Amino acid sequence: MKLATRMLSLKESPTLATSAKVKKLNAEGKGVINFAAGEPDFDTPDFAKEAAIKAIRDGHNGYTPASGTPAIKKAVIDWVKKDLALDYKPGEVIVSLGAKHSLYNISQVLYEEGDEVIIFAPYWVTYPDQVMLAGATPVIVDCRAEDGFNPDIKELESKITDKTKALILNSPGNPSGAVYSDDTVKAIAELAVKRDFIIVSDECYDKIVYEGKPLSPATLGDDVKSRTLLVNAWSKTYSMTGWRLGYTLGPAEIVKAMSNIQSQSTSNPVTPMQFGGARALGDLDFLAERVAEFKKRRDVMVAALNGLDGVSCIMPKGAFYAFPDFGGWIGKTYKGEKINDDAQLTNMLIDHAR
Ligand code: PLP
């Protein structure tokens, strides 16, 4: 069987693969602690569950418009108006099956062969693969721990070319937990206007923050907003990862194209979940307690990592990740096995230390 050429370079998500490995071991009773996937261990708030259950009982079981019900679009528009003082029209919003799906739709309607898309490293592993799947080239700009993983703007500038179609911004970021400084976001926004590229701003951790407040580029004026795709999701904030709900706000022309691709692939986000999502959006009273718990865990985790010989970890400002540098362990040997890279180390930690 010959698969399509585009599949040659597409890998399984390493996060999901590691997570699946741990889940399999745990099903065998191995008791591995799973730090692989970005999934809150809290439950979905009851008010969201009840709204979805009611929608099922009320018979809302059919298709909706592919880009989401008018009610959930209104909920998104009202929330973003309240939260970020941004105005969007119904034609400028699309609800998809999670932020990953939103980003996938963006990649399919915007990127093509010959395009370059800038991604800051360390990055969420899905970004480059979606870019490549669309036939475009990811251009990686490395960021350093000593800069709080903020990109060096001169280095960024040197990577922008006439082929630069877009730049993916993710603050707070997976996996570093970095929250970019206002100066960094403003400098990126200025470059986007000057060098004419699109900002894809993945803001799915915007409400899980311990220090500072992430700056949403779309708030920096109409010239920036008109070239920004603001992506967010219910997944992390509301502990609704399995519900598969995310949204994109941006120029009507791009949103319409995303809606077309959605209508030819998945159709609408799952109908009862849209009712739950519309009910939940912006109702955040439950969240402070959870963020405080994440912060406690962050402090314990980062201290423990920094207590290991040869390991260093900067304090994440947001999200629920720690991004330790295990560089001091690479090249060492454990039980006769040499540690060659991070992937091997991950597997050894699971197998030996669980
Ligand atoms: N964007 C980032 C940065 C993420 O870390 C994740 C999940 O880990 C997603 C998007 C995907 O979110 P969703 O579950 O809403 O598709």
GROMACS .gro file of C-alpha atoms and ligand atoms in nm:
model
  370
    1MET     CA    1   0.000   0.000   0.000
    2LYS     CA    2   0.141   0.340  -0.096
    3LEU     CA    3   0.035   0.622   0.130
    4ALA     CA    4   0.011   0.977   0.002
    5THR     CA    5   0.348   1.153  -0.018
    6ARG     CA    6   0.239   1.411   0.237
    7MET     CA    7   0.235   1.135   0.500
    8LEU     CA    8   0.608   1.066   0.460
    9SER     CA    9   0.712   1.338   0.702
   10LEU     CA   10   0.409   1.336   0.934
   11LYS     CA   11   0.476   1.181   1.274
   12GLU     CA   12   0.240   1.082   1.550
   13SER     CA   13   0.223   1.356   1.815
   14PRO     CA   14   0.511   1.260   2.051
   15THR     CA   15   0.313   1.394   2.347
   16LEU     CA   16   0.015   1.173   2.272
   17ALA     CA   17   0.244   0.876   2.199
   18THR     CA   18   0.418   0.912   2.537
   19SER     CA   19   0.085   0.961   2.709
   20ALA     CA   20  -0.053   0.647   2.544
   21LYS     CA   21   0.253   0.449   2.656
   22VAL     CA   22   0.203   0.560   3.018
   23LYS     CA   23  -0.170   0.487   3.005
   24LYS     CA   24  -0.094   0.135   2.875
   25LEU     CA   25   0.155   0.071   3.155
   26ASN     CA   26  -0.092   0.200   3.412
   27ALA     CA   27  -0.362  -0.030   3.274
   28GLU     CA   28  -0.116  -0.309   3.361
   29GLY     CA   29  -0.097  -0.169   3.714
   30LYS     CA   30   0.252  -0.016   3.682
   31GLY     CA   31   0.167   0.311   3.861
   32VAL     CA   32   0.352   0.557   3.636
   33ILE     CA   33   0.301   0.927   3.708
   34ASN     CA   34   0.201   1.086   3.377
   35PHE     CA   35   0.358   1.423   3.299
   36ALA     CA   36   0.322   1.388   2.923
   37ALA     CA   37   0.007   1.560   2.800
   38GLY     CA   38  -0.124   1.905   2.888
   39GLU     CA   39  -0.442   1.799   3.055
   40PRO     CA   40  -0.575   1.945   3.380
   41ASP     CA   41  -0.672   1.678   3.632
   42PHE     CA   42  -0.964   1.891   3.750
   43ASP     CA   43  -1.317   1.813   3.642
   44THR     CA   44  -1.531   2.016   3.402
   45PRO     CA   45  -1.745   2.266   3.601
   46ASP     CA   46  -2.097   2.137   3.668
   47PHE     CA   47  -2.266   2.432   3.499
   48ALA     CA   48  -2.103   2.335   3.167
   49LYS     CA   49  -2.193   1.968   3.210
   50GLU     CA   50  -2.554   2.049   3.299
   51ALA     CA   51  -2.598   2.275   2.996
   52ALA     CA   52  -2.471   2.001   2.763
   53ILE     CA   53  -2.689   1.735   2.929
   54LYS     CA   54  -2.991   1.963   2.902
   55ALA     CA   55  -2.916   2.021   2.532
   56ILE     CA   56  -2.921   1.644   2.474
   57ARG     CA   57  -3.245   1.605   2.672
   58ASP     CA   58  -3.401   1.897   2.481
   59GLY     CA   59  -3.327   1.721   2.153
   60HIS     CA   60  -3.042   1.936   2.025
   61ASN     CA   61  -2.890   1.639   1.849
   62GLY     CA   62  -2.874   1.753   1.489
   63TYR     CA   63  -2.626   1.944   1.276
   64THR     CA   64  -2.564   2.312   1.340
   65PRO     CA   65  -2.402   2.559   1.100
   66ALA     CA   66  -2.051   2.421   1.031
   67SER     CA   67  -1.879   2.716   1.200
   68GLY     CA   68  -2.092   2.692   1.516
   69THR     CA   69  -2.434   2.802   1.641
   70PRO     CA   70  -2.521   3.174   1.646
   71ALA     CA   71  -2.543   3.138   2.027
   72ILE     CA   72  -2.190   3.012   2.078
   73LYS     CA   73  -2.051   3.271   1.835
   74LYS     CA   74  -2.232   3.540   2.032
   75ALA     CA   75  -2.088   3.398   2.356
   76VAL     CA   76  -1.736   3.419   2.208
   77ILE     CA   77  -1.788   3.772   2.076
   78ASP     CA   78  -1.937   3.893   2.408
   79TRP     CA   79  -1.658   3.731   2.609
   80VAL     CA   80  -1.374   3.875   2.400
   81LYS     CA   81  -1.540   4.217   2.415
   82LYS     CA   82  -1.551   4.193   2.795
   83ASP     CA   83  -1.211   4.035   2.843
   84LEU     CA   84  -0.999   4.216   2.584
   85ALA     CA   85  -1.223   4.509   2.477
   86LEU     CA   86  -1.211   4.377   2.119
   87ASP     CA   87  -1.500   4.402   1.872
   88TYR     CA   88  -1.568   4.118   1.632
   89LYS     CA   89  -1.867   4.045   1.407
   90PRO     CA   90  -2.033   3.701   1.369
   91GLY     CA   91  -1.857   3.658   1.030
   92GLU     CA   92  -1.522   3.694   1.206
   93VAL     CA   93  -1.561   3.399   1.444
   94ILE     CA   94  -1.552   3.025   1.389
   95VAL     CA   95  -1.585   2.755   1.655
   96SER     CA   96  -1.391   2.435   1.583
   97LEU     CA   97  -1.317   2.103   1.753
   98GLY     CA   98  -1.044   2.229   1.987
   99ALA     CA   99  -0.763   2.479   1.936
  100LYS     CA  100  -0.568   2.209   1.751
  101HIS     CA  101  -0.845   2.193   1.492
  102SER     CA  102  -0.861   2.574   1.474
  103LEU     CA  103  -0.486   2.582   1.405
  104TYR     CA  104  -0.515   2.300   1.153
  105ASN     CA  105  -0.786   2.486   0.962
  106ILE     CA  106  -0.569   2.799   0.966
  107SER     CA  107  -0.272   2.604   0.830
  108GLN     CA  108  -0.481   2.458   0.548
  109VAL     CA  109  -0.637   2.785   0.434
  110LEU     CA  110  -0.324   3.001   0.465
  111TYR     CA  111  -0.001   2.808   0.413
  112GLU     CA  112   0.125   2.647   0.093
  113GLU     CA  113   0.443   2.542  -0.078
  114GLY     CA  114   0.696   2.823  -0.083
  115ASP     CA  115   0.561   2.983   0.236
  116GLU     CA  116   0.759   3.009   0.557
  117VAL     CA  117   0.600   3.013   0.901
  118ILE     CA  118   0.800   3.133   1.201
  119ILE     CA  119   0.781   2.929   1.521
  120PHE     CA  120   0.959   3.006   1.847
  121ALA     CA  121   1.143   2.716   2.013
  122PRO     CA  122   1.074   2.551   2.248
  123TYR     CA  123   0.738   2.499   2.078
  124TRP     CA  124   0.427   2.289   2.107
  125VAL     CA  125   0.513   1.989   1.890
  126THR     CA  126   0.206   2.018   1.668
  127TYR     CA  127   0.299   2.356   1.516
  128PRO     CA  128   0.575   2.251   1.273
  129ASP     CA  129   0.392   1.937   1.164
  130GLN     CA  130   0.079   2.131   1.070
  131VAL     CA  131   0.291   2.377   0.874
  132MET     CA  132   0.467   2.093   0.688
  133LEU     CA  133   0.143   1.908   0.624
  134ALA     CA  134   0.027   2.220   0.438
  135GLY     CA  135   0.345   2.203   0.226
  136ALA     CA  136   0.506   2.510   0.385
  137THR     CA  137   0.835   2.536   0.575
  138PRO     CA  138   0.861   2.597   0.950
  139VAL     CA  139   1.135   2.846   1.036
  140ILE     CA  140   1.248   2.800   1.394
  141VAL     CA  141   1.374   3.087   1.609
  142ASP     CA  142   1.547   2.952   1.920
  143CYS     CA  143   1.471   3.123   2.250
  144ARG     CA  144   1.688   3.096   2.558
  145ALA     CA  145   1.603   3.011   2.917
  146GLU     CA  146   1.808   3.308   3.042
  147ASP     CA  147   1.574   3.540   2.844
  148GLY     CA  148   1.270   3.376   3.003
  149PHE     CA  149   1.229   3.213   2.659
  150ASN     CA  150   1.145   3.550   2.503
  151PRO     CA  151   1.272   3.559   2.145
  152ASP     CA  152   1.563   3.782   2.054
  153ILE     CA  153   1.400   4.036   1.820
  154LYS     CA  154   1.716   4.087   1.610
  155GLU     CA  155   1.737   3.712   1.558
  156LEU     CA  156   1.369   3.705   1.466
  157GLU     CA  157   1.420   3.988   1.216
  158SER     CA  158   1.704   3.800   1.052
  159LYS     CA  159   1.471   3.505   0.983
  160ILE     CA  160   1.193   3.708   0.820
  161THR     CA  161   1.198   3.685   0.439
  162ASP     CA  162   0.964   3.769   0.152
  163LYS     CA  163   0.828   3.417   0.195
  164THR     CA  164   0.724   3.469   0.559
  165LYS     CA  165   0.351   3.410   0.561
  166ALA     CA  166   0.283   3.388   0.932
  167LEU     CA  167   0.430   3.371   1.280
  168ILE     CA  168   0.288   3.153   1.556
  169LEU     CA  169   0.277   3.313   1.899
  170ASN     CA  170   0.190   3.114   2.211
  171SER     CA  171   0.198   3.304   2.539
  172PRO     CA  172   0.176   3.157   2.800
  173GLY     CA  173   0.355   2.889   2.607
  174ASN     CA  174   0.369   2.513   2.591
  175PRO     CA  175   0.616   2.371   2.694
  176SER     CA  176   0.814   2.653   2.857
  177GLY     CA  177   0.537   2.828   3.052
  178ALA     CA  178   0.690   3.154   2.928
  179VAL     CA  179   0.475   3.467   2.924
  180TYR     CA  180   0.628   3.703   2.668
  181SER     CA  181   0.698   4.055   2.786
  182ASP     CA  182   0.480   4.337   2.651
  183ASP     CA  183   0.788   4.470   2.468
  184THR     CA  184   0.837   4.136   2.293
  185VAL     CA  185   0.475   4.118   2.176
  186LYS     CA  186   0.479   4.482   2.062
  187ALA     CA  187   0.803   4.429   1.868
  188ILE     CA  188   0.656   4.121   1.697
  189ALA     CA  189   0.337   4.311   1.614
  190GLU     CA  190   0.537   4.599   1.464
  191LEU     CA  191   0.732   4.356   1.249
  192ALA     CA  192   0.409   4.186   1.136
  193VAL     CA  193   0.277   4.518   1.008
  194LYS     CA  194   0.607   4.633   0.858
  195ARG     CA  195   0.697   4.302   0.693
  196ASP     CA  196   0.339   4.202   0.611
  197PHE     CA  197   0.281   3.868   0.776
  198ILE     CA  198  -0.001   3.718   0.981
  199ILE     CA  199   0.017   3.655   1.355
  200VAL     CA  200  -0.143   3.331   1.470
  201SER     CA  201  -0.187   3.391   1.842
  202ASP     CA  202  -0.260   3.072   2.034
  203GLU     CA  203  -0.393   3.203   2.366
  204CYS     CA  204  -0.525   2.880   2.513
  205TYR     CA  205  -0.338   2.931   2.843
  206ASP     CA  206  -0.428   3.298   2.884
  207LYS     CA  207  -0.619   3.242   3.208
  208ILE     CA  208  -0.361   3.014   3.371
  209VAL     CA  209  -0.103   3.271   3.472
  210TYR     CA  210   0.102   3.320   3.791
  211GLU     CA  211   0.306   3.630   3.709
  212GLY     CA  212   0.224   3.919   3.477
  213LYS     CA  213  -0.053   3.925   3.218
  214PRO     CA  214  -0.009   3.803   2.863
  215LEU     CA  215  -0.056   4.076   2.603
  216SER     CA  216  -0.293   3.976   2.324
  217PRO     CA  217  -0.151   4.119   2.000
  218ALA     CA  218  -0.495   4.194   1.854
  219THR     CA  219  -0.539   4.460   2.125
  220LEU     CA  220  -0.247   4.663   1.982
  221GLY     CA  221  -0.453   4.852   1.723
  222ASP     CA  222  -0.651   4.786   1.407
  223ASP     CA  223  -0.347   4.740   1.185
  224VAL     CA  224  -0.234   4.451   1.406
  225LYS     CA  225  -0.584   4.313   1.472
  226SER     CA  226  -0.656   4.297   1.098
  227ARG     CA  227  -0.362   4.056   1.052
  228THR     CA  228  -0.407   3.852   1.370
  229LEU     CA  229  -0.587   3.522   1.413
  230LEU     CA  230  -0.674   3.490   1.779
  231VAL     CA  231  -0.712   3.125   1.878
  232ASN     CA  232  -0.842   3.006   2.212
  233ALA     CA  233  -1.014   2.701   2.357
  234TRP     CA  234  -1.226   2.572   2.640
  235SER     CA  235  -0.987   2.280   2.688
  236LYS     CA  236  -0.742   2.407   2.950
  237THR     CA  237  -0.929   2.692   3.123
  238TYR     CA  238  -1.248   2.493   3.181
  239SER     CA  239  -1.091   2.145   3.200
  240MET     CA  240  -1.280   2.042   2.886
  241THR     CA  241  -1.002   1.877   2.684
  242GLY     CA  242  -1.222   1.590   2.570
  243TRP     CA  243  -1.513   1.812   2.470
  244ARG     CA  244  -1.314   1.938   2.169
  245LEU     CA  245  -1.407   2.306   2.153
  246GLY     CA  246  -1.190   2.593   2.035
  247TYR     CA  247  -1.241   2.918   1.848
  248THR     CA  248  -1.072   3.156   1.607
  249LEU     CA  249  -1.135   3.528   1.566
  250GLY     CA  250  -0.994   3.712   1.268
  251PRO     CA  251  -1.052   3.867   0.927
  252ALA     CA  252  -1.383   3.756   0.768
  253GLU     CA  253  -1.213   3.632   0.450
  254ILE     CA  254  -0.991   3.389   0.641
  255VAL     CA  255  -1.270   3.282   0.877
  256LYS     CA  256  -1.496   3.212   0.578
  257ALA     CA  257  -1.227   2.993   0.419
  258MET     CA  258  -1.184   2.807   0.750
  259SER     CA  259  -1.558   2.758   0.765
  260ASN     CA  260  -1.556   2.612   0.412
  261ILE     CA  261  -1.283   2.364   0.499
  262GLN     CA  262  -1.464   2.272   0.820
  263SER     CA  263  -1.789   2.223   0.630
  264GLN     CA  264  -1.609   1.978   0.397
  265SER     CA  265  -1.432   1.786   0.673
  266THR     CA  266  -1.568   1.766   1.027
  267SER     CA  267  -1.886   1.976   0.987
  268ASN     CA  268  -1.993   2.149   1.309
  269PRO     CA  269  -1.840   2.109   1.655
  270VAL     CA  270  -2.039   1.849   1.853
  271THR     CA  271  -2.381   2.004   1.905
  272PRO     CA  272  -2.450   1.946   2.279
  273MET     CA  273  -2.094   2.050   2.360
  274GLN     CA  274  -2.159   2.384   2.193
  275PHE     CA  275  -2.444   2.440   2.438
  276GLY     CA  276  -2.215   2.356   2.730
  277GLY     CA  277  -1.939   2.572   2.588
  278ALA     CA  278  -2.166   2.872   2.534
  279ARG     CA  279  -2.287   2.842   2.893
  280ALA     CA  280  -1.935   2.812   3.036
  281LEU     CA  281  -1.750   3.086   2.849
  282GLY     CA  282  -1.652   3.372   3.078
  283ASP     CA  283  -1.790   3.210   3.395
  284LEU     CA  284  -1.456   3.191   3.570
  285ASP     CA  285  -1.537   3.209   3.942
  286PHE     CA  286  -1.422   2.849   3.987
  287LEU     CA  287  -1.080   2.909   3.833
  288ALA     CA  288  -0.874   3.104   4.091
  289GLU     CA  289  -0.865   2.807   4.328
  290ARG     CA  290  -0.739   2.580   4.051
  291VAL     CA  291  -0.473   2.826   3.938
  292ALA     CA  292  -0.356   2.850   4.301
  293GLU     CA  293  -0.327   2.470   4.309
  294PHE     CA  294  -0.130   2.467   3.981
  295LYS     CA  295   0.099   2.731   4.129
  296LYS     CA  296   0.163   2.519   4.439
  297ARG     CA  297   0.249   2.221   4.220
  298ARG     CA  298   0.470   2.438   3.998
  299ASP     CA  299   0.673   2.550   4.298
  300VAL     CA  300   0.719   2.193   4.424
  301MET     CA  301   0.806   2.061   4.077
  302VAL     CA  302   1.056   2.332   3.983
  303ALA     CA  303   1.230   2.307   4.321
  304ALA     CA  304   1.254   1.929   4.286
  305LEU     CA  305   1.394   1.952   3.932
  306ASN     CA  306   1.651   2.213   4.034
  307GLY     CA  307   1.750   1.981   4.321
  308LEU     CA  308   1.872   1.719   4.071
  309ASP     CA  309   2.239   1.720   3.975
  310GLY     CA  310   2.289   1.837   3.616
  311VAL     CA  311   1.933   1.968   3.578
  312SER     CA  312   1.808   2.326   3.570
  313CYS     CA  313   1.458   2.462   3.527
  314ILE     CA  314   1.338   2.821   3.507
  315MET     CA  315   1.021   2.922   3.687
  316PRO     CA  316   0.729   2.913   3.443
  317LYS     CA  317   0.504   3.222   3.457
  318GLY     CA  318   0.196   3.055   3.315
  319ALA     CA  319   0.036   2.735   3.181
  320PHE     CA  320   0.100   2.413   3.373
  321TYR     CA  321   0.432   2.301   3.236
  322ALA     CA  322   0.790   2.288   3.353
  323PHE     CA  323   1.063   2.281   3.089
  324PRO     CA  324   1.373   2.146   3.261
  325ASP     CA  325   1.712   2.134   3.092
  326PHE     CA  326   1.848   1.780   3.139
  327GLY     CA  327   2.156   1.863   2.930
  328GLY     CA  328   2.379   1.745   3.215
  329TRP     CA  329   2.241   1.393   3.179
  330ILE     CA  330   2.284   1.349   2.804
  331GLY     CA  331   2.581   1.123   2.728
  332LYS     CA  332   2.567   0.953   3.069
  333THR     CA  333   2.492   0.583   3.113
  334TYR     CA  334   2.228   0.421   3.333
  335LYS     CA  335   2.213   0.040   3.380
  336GLY     CA  336   2.431  -0.003   3.073
  337GLU     CA  337   2.216   0.220   2.852
  338LYS     CA  338   2.359   0.547   2.722
  339ILE     CA  339   2.128   0.849   2.730
  340ASN     CA  340   2.152   0.993   2.381
  341ASP     CA  341   1.866   1.242   2.372
  342ASP     CA  342   1.553   1.369   2.543
  343ALA     CA  343   1.319   1.115   2.385
  344GLN     CA  344   1.534   0.828   2.508
  345LEU     CA  345   1.560   0.987   2.852
  346THR     CA  346   1.180   1.018   2.867
  347ASN     CA  347   1.139   0.650   2.791
  348MET     CA  348   1.407   0.554   3.046
  349LEU     CA  349   1.239   0.764   3.316
  350ILE     CA  350   0.910   0.589   3.246
  351ASP     CA  351   1.063   0.240   3.231
  352HIS     CA  352   1.303   0.266   3.527
  353ALA     CA  353   1.169   0.533   3.760
  354ARG     CA  354   0.803   0.524   3.653
  355PLP     N1  355  -0.222   2.488   2.173
  355PLP     C1  356  -0.134   2.458   2.269
  355PLP     C2  357  -0.019   2.548   2.293
  355PLP     C3  358  -0.150   2.341   2.346
  355PLP     O1  359  -0.061   2.312   2.441
  355PLP     C4  360  -0.258   2.256   2.320
  355PLP     C5  361  -0.276   2.130   2.394
  355PLP     O2  362  -0.188   2.077   2.455
  355PLP     C6  363  -0.347   2.293   2.219
  355PLP     C7  364  -0.327   2.409   2.148
  355PLP     C8  365  -0.463   2.205   2.184
  355PLP     O3  366  -0.576   2.241   2.249
  355PLP     P1  367  -0.714   2.167   2.218
  355PLP     O4  368  -0.722   2.052   2.312
  355PLP     O5  369  -0.817   2.272   2.245
  355PLP     O6  370  -0.714   2.124   2.077
   0.00000   0.00000   0.00000
